[in-house]
mmCIF file of C-alpha atoms and ligand atoms in Angstrom:
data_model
loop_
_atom_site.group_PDB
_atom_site.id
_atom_site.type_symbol
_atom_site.label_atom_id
_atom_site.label_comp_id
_atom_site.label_asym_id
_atom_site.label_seq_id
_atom_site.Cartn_x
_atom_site.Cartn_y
_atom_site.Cartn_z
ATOM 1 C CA UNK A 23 54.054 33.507 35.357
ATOM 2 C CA UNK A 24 56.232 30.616 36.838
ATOM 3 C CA UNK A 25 55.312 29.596 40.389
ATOM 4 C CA UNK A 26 58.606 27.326 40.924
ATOM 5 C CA UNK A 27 60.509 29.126 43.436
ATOM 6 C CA UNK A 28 63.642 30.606 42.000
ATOM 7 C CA UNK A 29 67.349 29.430 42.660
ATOM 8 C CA UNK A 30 68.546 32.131 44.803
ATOM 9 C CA UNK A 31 65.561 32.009 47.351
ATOM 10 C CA UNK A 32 67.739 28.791 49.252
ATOM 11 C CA UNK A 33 70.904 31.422 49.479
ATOM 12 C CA UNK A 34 68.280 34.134 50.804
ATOM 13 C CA UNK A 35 66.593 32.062 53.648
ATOM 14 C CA UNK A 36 69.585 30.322 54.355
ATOM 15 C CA UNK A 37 71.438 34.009 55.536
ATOM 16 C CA UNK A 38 68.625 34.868 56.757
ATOM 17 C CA UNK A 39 68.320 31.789 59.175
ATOM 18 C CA UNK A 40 72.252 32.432 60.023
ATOM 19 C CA UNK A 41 72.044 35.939 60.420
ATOM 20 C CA UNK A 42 69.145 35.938 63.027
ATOM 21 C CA UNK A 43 70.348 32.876 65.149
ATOM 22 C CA UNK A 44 73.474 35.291 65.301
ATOM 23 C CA UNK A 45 70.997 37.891 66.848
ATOM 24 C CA UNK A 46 69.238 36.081 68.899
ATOM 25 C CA UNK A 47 72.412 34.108 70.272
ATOM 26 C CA UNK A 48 74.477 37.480 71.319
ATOM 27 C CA UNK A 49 74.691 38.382 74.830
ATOM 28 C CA UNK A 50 76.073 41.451 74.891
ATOM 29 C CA UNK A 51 76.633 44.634 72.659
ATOM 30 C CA UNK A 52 79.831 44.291 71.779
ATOM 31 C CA UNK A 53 78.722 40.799 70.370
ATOM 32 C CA UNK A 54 75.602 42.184 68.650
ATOM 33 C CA UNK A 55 78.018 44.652 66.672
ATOM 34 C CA UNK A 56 80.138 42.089 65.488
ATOM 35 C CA UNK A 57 76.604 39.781 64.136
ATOM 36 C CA UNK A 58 75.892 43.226 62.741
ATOM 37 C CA UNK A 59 79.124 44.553 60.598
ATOM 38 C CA UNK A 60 79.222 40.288 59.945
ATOM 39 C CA UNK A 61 76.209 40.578 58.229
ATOM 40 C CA UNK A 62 75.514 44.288 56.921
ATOM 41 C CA UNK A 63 78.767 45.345 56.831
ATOM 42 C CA UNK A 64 81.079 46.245 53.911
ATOM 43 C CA UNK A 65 81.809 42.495 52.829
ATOM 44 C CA UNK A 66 78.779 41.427 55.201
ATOM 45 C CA UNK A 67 76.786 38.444 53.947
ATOM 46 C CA UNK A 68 73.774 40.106 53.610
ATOM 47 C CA UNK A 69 75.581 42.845 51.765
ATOM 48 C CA UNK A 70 77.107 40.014 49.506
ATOM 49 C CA UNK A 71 73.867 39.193 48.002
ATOM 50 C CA UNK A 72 72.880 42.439 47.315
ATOM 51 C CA UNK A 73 75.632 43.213 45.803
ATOM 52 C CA UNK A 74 74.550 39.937 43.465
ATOM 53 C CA UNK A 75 71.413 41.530 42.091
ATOM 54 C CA UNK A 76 73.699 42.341 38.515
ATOM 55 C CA UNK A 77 74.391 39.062 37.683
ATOM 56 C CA UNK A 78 71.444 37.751 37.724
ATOM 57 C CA UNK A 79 69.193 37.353 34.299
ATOM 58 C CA UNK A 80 67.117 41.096 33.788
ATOM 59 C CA UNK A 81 63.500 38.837 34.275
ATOM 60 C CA UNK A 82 64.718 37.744 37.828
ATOM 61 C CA UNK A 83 66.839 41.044 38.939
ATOM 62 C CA UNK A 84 63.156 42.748 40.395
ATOM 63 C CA UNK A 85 62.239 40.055 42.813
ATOM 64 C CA UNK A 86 65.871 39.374 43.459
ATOM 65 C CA UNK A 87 66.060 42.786 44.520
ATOM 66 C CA UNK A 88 62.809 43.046 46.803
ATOM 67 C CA UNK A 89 63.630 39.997 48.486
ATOM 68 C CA UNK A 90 67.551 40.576 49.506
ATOM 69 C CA UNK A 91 66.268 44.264 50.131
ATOM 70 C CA UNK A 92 63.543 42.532 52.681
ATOM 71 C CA UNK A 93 66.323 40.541 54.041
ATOM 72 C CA UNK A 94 68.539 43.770 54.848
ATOM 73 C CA UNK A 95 65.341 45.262 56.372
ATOM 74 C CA UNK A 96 64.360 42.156 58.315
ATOM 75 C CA UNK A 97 68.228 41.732 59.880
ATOM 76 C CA UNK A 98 68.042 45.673 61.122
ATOM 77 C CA UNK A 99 65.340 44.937 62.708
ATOM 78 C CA UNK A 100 66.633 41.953 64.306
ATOM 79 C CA UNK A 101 69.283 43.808 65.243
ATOM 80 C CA UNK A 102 67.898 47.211 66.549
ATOM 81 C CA UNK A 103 65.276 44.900 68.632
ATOM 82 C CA UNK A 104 67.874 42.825 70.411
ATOM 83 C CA UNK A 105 69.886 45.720 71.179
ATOM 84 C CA UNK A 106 67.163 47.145 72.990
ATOM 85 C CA UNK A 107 66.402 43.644 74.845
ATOM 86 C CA UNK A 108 70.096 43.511 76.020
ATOM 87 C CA UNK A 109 70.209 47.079 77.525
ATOM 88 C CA UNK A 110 67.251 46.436 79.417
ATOM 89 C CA UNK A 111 68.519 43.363 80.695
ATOM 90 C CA UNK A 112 71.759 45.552 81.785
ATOM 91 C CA UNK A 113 69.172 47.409 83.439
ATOM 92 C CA UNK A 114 67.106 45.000 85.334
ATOM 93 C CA UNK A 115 69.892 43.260 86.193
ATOM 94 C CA UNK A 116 71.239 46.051 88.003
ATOM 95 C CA UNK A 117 68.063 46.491 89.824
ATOM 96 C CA UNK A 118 68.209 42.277 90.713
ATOM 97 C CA UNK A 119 71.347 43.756 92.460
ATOM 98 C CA UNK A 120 71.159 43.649 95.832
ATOM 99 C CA UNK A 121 73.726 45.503 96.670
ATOM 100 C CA UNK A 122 71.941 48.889 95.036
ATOM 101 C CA UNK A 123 69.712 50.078 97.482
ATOM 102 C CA UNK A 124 67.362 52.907 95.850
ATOM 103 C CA UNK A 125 65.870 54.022 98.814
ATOM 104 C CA UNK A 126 69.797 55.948 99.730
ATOM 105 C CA UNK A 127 69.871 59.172 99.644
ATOM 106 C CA UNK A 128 71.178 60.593 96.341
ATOM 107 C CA UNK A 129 74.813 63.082 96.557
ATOM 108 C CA UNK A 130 73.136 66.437 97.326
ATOM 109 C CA UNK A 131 73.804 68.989 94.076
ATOM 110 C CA UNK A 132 75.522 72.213 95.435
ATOM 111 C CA UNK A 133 73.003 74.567 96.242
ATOM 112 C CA UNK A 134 73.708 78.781 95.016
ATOM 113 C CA UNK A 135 72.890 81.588 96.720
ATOM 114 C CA UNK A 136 73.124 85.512 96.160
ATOM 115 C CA UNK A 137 76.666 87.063 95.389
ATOM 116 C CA UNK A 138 77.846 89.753 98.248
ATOM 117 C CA UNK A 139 77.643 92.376 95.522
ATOM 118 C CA UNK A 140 73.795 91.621 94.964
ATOM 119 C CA UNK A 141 73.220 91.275 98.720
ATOM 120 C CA UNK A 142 74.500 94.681 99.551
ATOM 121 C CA UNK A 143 72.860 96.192 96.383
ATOM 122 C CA UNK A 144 69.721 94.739 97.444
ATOM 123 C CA UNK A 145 69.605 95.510 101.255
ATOM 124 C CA UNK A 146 70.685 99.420 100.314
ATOM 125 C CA UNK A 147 67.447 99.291 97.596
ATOM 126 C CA UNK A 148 65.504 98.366 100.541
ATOM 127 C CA UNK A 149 66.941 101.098 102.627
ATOM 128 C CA UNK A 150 66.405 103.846 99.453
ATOM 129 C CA UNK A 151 63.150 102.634 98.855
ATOM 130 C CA UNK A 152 61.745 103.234 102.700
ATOM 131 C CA UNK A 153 62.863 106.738 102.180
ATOM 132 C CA UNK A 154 61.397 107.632 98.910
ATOM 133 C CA UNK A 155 63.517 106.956 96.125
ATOM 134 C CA UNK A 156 62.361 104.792 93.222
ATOM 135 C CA UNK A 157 65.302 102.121 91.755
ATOM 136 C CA UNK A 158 66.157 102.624 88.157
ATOM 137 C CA UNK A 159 67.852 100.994 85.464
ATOM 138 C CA UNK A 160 70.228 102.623 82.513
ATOM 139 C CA UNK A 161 72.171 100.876 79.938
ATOM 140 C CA UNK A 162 76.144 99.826 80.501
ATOM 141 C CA UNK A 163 76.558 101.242 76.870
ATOM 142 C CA UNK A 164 76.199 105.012 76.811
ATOM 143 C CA UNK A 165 76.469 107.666 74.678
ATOM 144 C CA UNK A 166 79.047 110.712 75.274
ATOM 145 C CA UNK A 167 76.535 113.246 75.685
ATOM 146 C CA UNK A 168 75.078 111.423 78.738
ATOM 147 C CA UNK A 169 78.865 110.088 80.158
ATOM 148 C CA UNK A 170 80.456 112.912 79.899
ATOM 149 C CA UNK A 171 79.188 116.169 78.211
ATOM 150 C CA UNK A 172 75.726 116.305 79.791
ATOM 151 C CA UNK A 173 77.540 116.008 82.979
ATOM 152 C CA UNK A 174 79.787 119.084 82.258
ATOM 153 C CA UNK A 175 82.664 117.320 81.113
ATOM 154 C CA UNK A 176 83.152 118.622 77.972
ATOM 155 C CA UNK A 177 85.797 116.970 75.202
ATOM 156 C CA UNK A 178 88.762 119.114 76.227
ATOM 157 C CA UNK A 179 87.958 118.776 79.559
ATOM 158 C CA UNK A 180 90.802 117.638 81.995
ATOM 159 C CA UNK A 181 88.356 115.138 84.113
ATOM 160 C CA UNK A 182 87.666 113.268 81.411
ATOM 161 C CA UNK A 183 91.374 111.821 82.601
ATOM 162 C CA UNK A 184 89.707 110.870 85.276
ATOM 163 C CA UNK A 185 88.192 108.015 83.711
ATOM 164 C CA UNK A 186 90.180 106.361 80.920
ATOM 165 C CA UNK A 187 87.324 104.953 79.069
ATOM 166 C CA UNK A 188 86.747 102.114 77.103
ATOM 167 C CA UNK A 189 85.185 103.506 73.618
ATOM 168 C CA UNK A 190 83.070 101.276 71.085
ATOM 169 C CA UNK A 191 83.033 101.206 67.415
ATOM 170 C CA UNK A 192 79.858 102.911 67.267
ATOM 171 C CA UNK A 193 81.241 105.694 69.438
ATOM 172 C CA UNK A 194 79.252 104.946 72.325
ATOM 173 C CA UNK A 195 81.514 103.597 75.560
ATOM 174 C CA UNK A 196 80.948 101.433 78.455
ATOM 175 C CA UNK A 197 79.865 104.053 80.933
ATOM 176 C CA UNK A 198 82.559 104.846 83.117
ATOM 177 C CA UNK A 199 80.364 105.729 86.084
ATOM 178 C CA UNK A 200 76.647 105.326 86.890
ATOM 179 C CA UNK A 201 76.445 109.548 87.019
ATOM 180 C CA UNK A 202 75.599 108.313 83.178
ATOM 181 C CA UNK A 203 72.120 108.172 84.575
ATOM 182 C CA UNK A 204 71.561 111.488 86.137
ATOM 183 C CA UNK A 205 70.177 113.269 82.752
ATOM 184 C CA UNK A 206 68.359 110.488 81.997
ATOM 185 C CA UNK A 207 66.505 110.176 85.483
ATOM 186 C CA UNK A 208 65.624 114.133 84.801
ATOM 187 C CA UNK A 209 63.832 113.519 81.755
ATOM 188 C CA UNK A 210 62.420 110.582 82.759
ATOM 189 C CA UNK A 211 61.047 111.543 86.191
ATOM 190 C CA UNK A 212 59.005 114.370 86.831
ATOM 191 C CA UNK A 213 60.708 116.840 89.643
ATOM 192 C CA UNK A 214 60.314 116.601 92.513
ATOM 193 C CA UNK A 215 62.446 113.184 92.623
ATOM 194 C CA UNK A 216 64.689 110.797 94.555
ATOM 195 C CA UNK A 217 66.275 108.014 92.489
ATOM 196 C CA UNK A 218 69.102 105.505 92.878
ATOM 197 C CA UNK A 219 70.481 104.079 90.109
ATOM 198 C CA UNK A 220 72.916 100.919 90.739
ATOM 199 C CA UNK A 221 75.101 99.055 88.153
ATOM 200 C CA UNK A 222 78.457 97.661 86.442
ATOM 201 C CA UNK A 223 80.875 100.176 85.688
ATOM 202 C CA UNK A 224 83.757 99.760 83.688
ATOM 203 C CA UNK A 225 87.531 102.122 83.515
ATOM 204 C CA UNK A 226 90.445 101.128 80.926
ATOM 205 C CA UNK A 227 92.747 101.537 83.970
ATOM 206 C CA UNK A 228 95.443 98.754 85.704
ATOM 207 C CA UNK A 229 93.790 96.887 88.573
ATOM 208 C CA UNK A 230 95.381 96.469 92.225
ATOM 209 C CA UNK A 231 93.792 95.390 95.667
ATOM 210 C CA UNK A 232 90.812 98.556 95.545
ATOM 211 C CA UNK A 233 90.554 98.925 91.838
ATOM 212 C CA UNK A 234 88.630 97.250 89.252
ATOM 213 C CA UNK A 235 88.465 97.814 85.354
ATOM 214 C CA UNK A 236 84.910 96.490 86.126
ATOM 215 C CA UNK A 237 83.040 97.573 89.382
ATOM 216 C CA UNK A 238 79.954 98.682 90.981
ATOM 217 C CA UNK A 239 78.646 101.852 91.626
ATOM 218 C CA UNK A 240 75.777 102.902 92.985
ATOM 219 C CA UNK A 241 74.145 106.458 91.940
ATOM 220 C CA UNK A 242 72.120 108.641 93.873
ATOM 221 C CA UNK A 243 70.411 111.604 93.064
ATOM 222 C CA UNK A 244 67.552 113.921 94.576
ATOM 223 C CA UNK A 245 65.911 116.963 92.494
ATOM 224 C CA UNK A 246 63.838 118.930 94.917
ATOM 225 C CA UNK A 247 63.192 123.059 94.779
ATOM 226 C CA UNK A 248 65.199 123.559 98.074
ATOM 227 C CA UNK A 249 68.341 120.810 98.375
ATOM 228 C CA UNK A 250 71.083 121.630 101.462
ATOM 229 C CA UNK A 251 74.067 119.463 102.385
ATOM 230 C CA UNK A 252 72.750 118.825 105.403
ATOM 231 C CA UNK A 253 69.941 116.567 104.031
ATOM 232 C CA UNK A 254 72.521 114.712 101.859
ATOM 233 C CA UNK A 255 75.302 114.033 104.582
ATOM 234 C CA UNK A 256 71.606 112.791 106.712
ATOM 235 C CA UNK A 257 70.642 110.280 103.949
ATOM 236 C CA UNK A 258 74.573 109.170 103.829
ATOM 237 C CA UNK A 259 74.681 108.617 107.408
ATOM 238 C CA UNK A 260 71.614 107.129 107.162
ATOM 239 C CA UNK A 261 72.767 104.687 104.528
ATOM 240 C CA UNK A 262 75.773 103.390 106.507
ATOM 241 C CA UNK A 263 74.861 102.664 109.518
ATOM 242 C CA UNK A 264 72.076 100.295 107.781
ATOM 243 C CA UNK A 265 74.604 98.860 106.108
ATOM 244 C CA UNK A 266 77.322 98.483 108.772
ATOM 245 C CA UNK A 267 74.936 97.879 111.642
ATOM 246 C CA UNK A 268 77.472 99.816 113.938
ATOM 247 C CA UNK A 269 79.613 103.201 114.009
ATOM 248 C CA UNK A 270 81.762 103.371 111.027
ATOM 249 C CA UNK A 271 84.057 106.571 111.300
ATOM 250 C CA UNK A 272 83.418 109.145 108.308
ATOM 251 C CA UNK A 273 85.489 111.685 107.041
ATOM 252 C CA UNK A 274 84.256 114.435 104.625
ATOM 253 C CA UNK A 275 86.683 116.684 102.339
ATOM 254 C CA UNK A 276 86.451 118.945 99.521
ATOM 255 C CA UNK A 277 86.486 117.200 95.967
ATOM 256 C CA UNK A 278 86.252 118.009 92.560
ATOM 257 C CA UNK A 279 83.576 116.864 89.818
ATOM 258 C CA UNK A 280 82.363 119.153 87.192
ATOM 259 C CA UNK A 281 78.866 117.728 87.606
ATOM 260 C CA UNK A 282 78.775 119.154 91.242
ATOM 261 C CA UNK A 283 79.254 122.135 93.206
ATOM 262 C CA UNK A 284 80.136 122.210 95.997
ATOM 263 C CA UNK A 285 81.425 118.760 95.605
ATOM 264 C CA UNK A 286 82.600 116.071 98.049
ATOM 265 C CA UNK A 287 84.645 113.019 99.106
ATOM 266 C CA UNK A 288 83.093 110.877 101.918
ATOM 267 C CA UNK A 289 85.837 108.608 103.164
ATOM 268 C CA UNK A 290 84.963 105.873 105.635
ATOM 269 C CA UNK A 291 87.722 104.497 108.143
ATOM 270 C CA UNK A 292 89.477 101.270 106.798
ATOM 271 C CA UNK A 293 86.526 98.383 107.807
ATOM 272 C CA UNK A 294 89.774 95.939 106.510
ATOM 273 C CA UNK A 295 92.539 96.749 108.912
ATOM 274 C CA UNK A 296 90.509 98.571 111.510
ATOM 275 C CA UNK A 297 92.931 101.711 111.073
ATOM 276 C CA UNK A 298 96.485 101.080 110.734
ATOM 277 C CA UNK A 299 96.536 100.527 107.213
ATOM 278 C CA UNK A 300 96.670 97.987 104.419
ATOM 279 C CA UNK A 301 96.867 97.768 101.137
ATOM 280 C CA UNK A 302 93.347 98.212 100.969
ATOM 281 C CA UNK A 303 93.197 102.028 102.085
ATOM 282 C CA UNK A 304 97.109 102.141 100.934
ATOM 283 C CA UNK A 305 98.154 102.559 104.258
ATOM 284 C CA UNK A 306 96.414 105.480 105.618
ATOM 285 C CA UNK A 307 93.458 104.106 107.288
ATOM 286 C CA UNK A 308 90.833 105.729 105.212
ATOM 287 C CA UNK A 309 88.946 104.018 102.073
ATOM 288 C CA UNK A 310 87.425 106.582 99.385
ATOM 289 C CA UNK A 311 83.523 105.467 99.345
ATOM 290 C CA UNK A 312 81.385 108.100 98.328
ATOM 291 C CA UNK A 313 81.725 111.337 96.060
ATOM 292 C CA UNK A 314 78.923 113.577 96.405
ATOM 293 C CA UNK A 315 77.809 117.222 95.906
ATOM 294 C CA UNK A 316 74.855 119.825 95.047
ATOM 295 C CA UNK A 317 73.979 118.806 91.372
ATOM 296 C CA UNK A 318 75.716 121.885 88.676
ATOM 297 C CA UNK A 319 73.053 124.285 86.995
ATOM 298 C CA UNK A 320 74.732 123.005 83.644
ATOM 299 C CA UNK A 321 73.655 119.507 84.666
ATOM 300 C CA UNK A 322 70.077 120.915 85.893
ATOM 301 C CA UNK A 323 69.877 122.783 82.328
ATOM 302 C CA UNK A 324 71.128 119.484 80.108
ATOM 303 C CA UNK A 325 68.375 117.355 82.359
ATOM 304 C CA UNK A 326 65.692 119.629 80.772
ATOM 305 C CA UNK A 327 65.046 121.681 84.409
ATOM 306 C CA UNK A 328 65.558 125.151 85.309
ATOM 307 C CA UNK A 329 68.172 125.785 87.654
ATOM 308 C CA UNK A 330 66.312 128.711 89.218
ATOM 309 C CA UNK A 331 63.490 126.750 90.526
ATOM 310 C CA UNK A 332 65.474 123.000 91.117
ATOM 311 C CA UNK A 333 67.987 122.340 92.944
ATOM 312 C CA UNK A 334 69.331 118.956 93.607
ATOM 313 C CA UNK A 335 72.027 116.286 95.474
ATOM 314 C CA UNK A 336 74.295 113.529 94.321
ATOM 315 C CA UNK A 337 76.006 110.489 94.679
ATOM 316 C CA UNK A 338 78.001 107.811 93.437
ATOM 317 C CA UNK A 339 78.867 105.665 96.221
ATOM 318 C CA UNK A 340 82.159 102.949 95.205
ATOM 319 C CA UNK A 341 79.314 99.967 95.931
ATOM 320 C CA UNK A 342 82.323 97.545 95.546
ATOM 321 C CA UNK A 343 84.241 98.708 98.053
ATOM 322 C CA UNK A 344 81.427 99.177 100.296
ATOM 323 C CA UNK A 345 80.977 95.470 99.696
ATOM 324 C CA UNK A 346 85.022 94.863 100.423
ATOM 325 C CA UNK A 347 84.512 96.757 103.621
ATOM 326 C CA UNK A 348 81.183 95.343 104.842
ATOM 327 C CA UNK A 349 82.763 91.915 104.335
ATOM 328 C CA UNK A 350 86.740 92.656 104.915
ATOM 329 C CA UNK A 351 87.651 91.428 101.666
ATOM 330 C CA UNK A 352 91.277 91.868 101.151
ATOM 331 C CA UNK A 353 91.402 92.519 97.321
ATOM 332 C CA UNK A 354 88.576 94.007 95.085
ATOM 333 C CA UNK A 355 89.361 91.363 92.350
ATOM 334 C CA UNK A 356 88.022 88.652 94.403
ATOM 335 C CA UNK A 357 84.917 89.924 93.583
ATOM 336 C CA UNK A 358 84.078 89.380 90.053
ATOM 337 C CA UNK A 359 87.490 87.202 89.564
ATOM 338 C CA UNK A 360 84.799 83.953 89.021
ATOM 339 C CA UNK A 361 86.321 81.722 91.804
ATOM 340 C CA UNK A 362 83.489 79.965 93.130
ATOM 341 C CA UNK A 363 85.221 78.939 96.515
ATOM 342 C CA UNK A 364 85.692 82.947 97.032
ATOM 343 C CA UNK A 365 81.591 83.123 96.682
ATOM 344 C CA UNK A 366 80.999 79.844 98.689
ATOM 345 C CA UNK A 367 81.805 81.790 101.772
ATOM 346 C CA UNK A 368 79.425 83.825 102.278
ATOM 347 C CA UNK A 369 76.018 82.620 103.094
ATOM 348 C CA UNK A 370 72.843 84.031 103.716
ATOM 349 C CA UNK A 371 73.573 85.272 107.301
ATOM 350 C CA UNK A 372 76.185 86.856 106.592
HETATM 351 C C1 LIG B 5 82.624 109.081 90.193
HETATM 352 O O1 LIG B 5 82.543 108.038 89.513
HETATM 353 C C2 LIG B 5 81.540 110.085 90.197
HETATM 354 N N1 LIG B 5 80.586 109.786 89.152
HETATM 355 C C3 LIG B 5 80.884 110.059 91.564
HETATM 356 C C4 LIG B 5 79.954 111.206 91.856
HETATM 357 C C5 LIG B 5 78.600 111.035 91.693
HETATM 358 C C6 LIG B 5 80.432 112.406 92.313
HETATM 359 C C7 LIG B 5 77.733 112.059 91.985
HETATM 360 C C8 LIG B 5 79.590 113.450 92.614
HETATM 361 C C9 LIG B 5 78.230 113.261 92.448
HETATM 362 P P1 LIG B 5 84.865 108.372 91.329
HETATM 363 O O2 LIG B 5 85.626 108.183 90.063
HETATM 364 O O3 LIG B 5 85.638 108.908 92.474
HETATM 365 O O4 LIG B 5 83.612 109.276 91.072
HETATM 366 O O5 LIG B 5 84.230 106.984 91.740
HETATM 367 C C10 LIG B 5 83.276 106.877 92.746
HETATM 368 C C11 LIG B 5 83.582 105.725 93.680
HETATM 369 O O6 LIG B 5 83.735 104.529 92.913
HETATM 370 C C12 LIG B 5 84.920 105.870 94.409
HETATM 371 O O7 LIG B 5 84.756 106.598 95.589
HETATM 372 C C13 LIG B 5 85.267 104.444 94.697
HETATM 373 O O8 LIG B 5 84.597 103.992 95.850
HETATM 374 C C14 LIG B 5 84.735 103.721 93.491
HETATM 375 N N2 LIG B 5 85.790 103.474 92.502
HETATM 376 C C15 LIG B 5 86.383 104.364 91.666
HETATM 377 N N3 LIG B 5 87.270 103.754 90.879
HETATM 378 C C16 LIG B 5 87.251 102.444 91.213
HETATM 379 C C17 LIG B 5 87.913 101.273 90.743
HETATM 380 N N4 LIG B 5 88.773 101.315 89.745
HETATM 381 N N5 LIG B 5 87.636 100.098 91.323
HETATM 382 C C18 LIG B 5 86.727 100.040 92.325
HETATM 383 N N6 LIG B 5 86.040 101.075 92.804
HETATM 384 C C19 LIG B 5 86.293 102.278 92.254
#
């Protein structure tokens, strides 16, 4: 084997020598990148003598090819450790600075806090829960039976106008109201009971200042042997004055759900306008918060209990509105409509 060192080795060392001053000479990245595509580039030198391997004679193309392959290797290297060396002097020269002072304070990030909507929900929880009632949880996609028919609302049934729905695929729905719950909190509880049940609620219907396609609701409901009115309109007065911390003017008039009987409308006086009217209450000084009633045997029977020995009380209080009204908001879509400077206002004292 020859020892003499072949031709090519001069053309080898001599780019390499070139192509690493050029390294070690650039200042800056934008320099570096040019050193780089100059040398490993398309018609880089480095790349040129690669590319020479093929005309070489076959005994010499091996070595050729391990040492202009080393080269490449060696000038990446290079490269990829200089690069490093000049962002870190970009670095500490920034520190050398002194005109950047670490020890000011940093811009604060914008802190969150709890939406109105969860703040009400939470506070009337807390009220619920000091008298009794345990807090459940049912799905936003329901099944007809528990919507609508298990409720009394059969197919052909005119309330089911009521509610314009939004249907799935699958023939489930977004539940259109969180009385969804009600046969589901009889077989899940054993009677005697007091739940509430809030959540989303969603209605295919146009939207204007007090109307959502998407609100909250909250559901009550109470399964005891012997249920009166009385005790219901007691747990409703109950329930607003925690949440209005003053006299809020009710009004109570017949209404009609199939899933009640007797069934009622509990209107509160316009918290918005203070009584003259608004487009809030539509001008007549009254808001619609709070349907109740004395739960239907059918209901009783679909829930699994006998209607002979339970009785029992509902709810579904408008928990939007009660929001819009605790807090004078003007227009319901405010609420969910995702402007955060809408949110911003309202702190934790409020
Ligand atoms: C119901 O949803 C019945 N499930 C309530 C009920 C429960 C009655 C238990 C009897 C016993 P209604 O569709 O009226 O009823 O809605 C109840 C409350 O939700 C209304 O009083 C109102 O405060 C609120 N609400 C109704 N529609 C909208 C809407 N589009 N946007 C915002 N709030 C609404």
């Amino acid at each position: 084997m020859s020892t003499e060192t072949p031709a090519w080795q001069a053309d080898i060392d001599a780019t390499a020598a070139a192509s690493l001053a050029a390294i070690a000479a650039a200042q800056d990245l934008a320099t570096l990148r040019e050193v780089e595509v100059a040398a490993l580039g398309r018609k880089g030198s480095v790349t040129a003598l690669t590319k020479r391997t093929g005309q070489l004679d076959k005994s010499e193309r091996r070595a050729y090819g391990a040492a202009s392959g080393g080269l490449r290797k060696q000038v990446q290297q290079a490269i990829a450790a200089r690069r490093d060396a000049i962002r870190q002097a970009t670095v500490d020269a920034e520190l050398a600075d002194l005109s950047f002072d670490e020890t000011l304070p940093g811009t604060e990030p914008a802190g969150g806090h709890v939406h109105p909507l969860s703040r009400v929900q939470l506070e009337l929880e807390e009220v619920f829960t000091s008298m009794g009632f345990a807090v459940l949880d049912y799905p936003e996609i329901e099944s007809e039976f528990d919507n609508f028919e298990a409720l009394n609302i059969p197919g052909w049934h005119p309330a089911r106008d009521m509610q314009d729905t939004f249907w799935l695929e699958s023939g489930h729905l977004l539940r259109t109201h969180t009385s969804a719950g009600q046969v589901r909190a009889m077989h899940q509880l054993e009677p005697p009971f007091r739940a509430i049940f809030p959540g989303k609620v969603y209605r295919y219907e146009s939207t204007d200042a007090s109307h959502e396609h998407t609100f909250h609701q909250l559901e009550g409901l109470m399964i005891d042997r012997h249920v009166s009115v009385g005790h219901l309109l007691d747990s409703m007065r109950t329930l607003l004055s925690a949440i209005f911390r003053r006299d809020v003017q009710v009004r109570l008039r017949p209404g009609y759900f199939p899933f009640v009987e007797p069934g009622f409308e509990l209107d509160i006086s316009c918290q918005v306008c203070g009584g003259p009217g608004c487009s809030v209450c539509k001008h007549t000084g009254w808001v619609e918060l709070l349907p109740c009633g004395l739960v239907h045997p059918n209901v009783l029977r679909a829930g699994g209990l006998d209607p002979d020995e339970w009785q029992g009380w509902a709810f579904g209080l408008g928990l939007s509105r009660l929001v819009m009204m605790r807090y004078g908001v003007s227009d319901i879509r405010l609420l969910l409509g995702g402007d955060a400077r809408f949110v911003e206002g309202f702190h934790a004292g409020a």
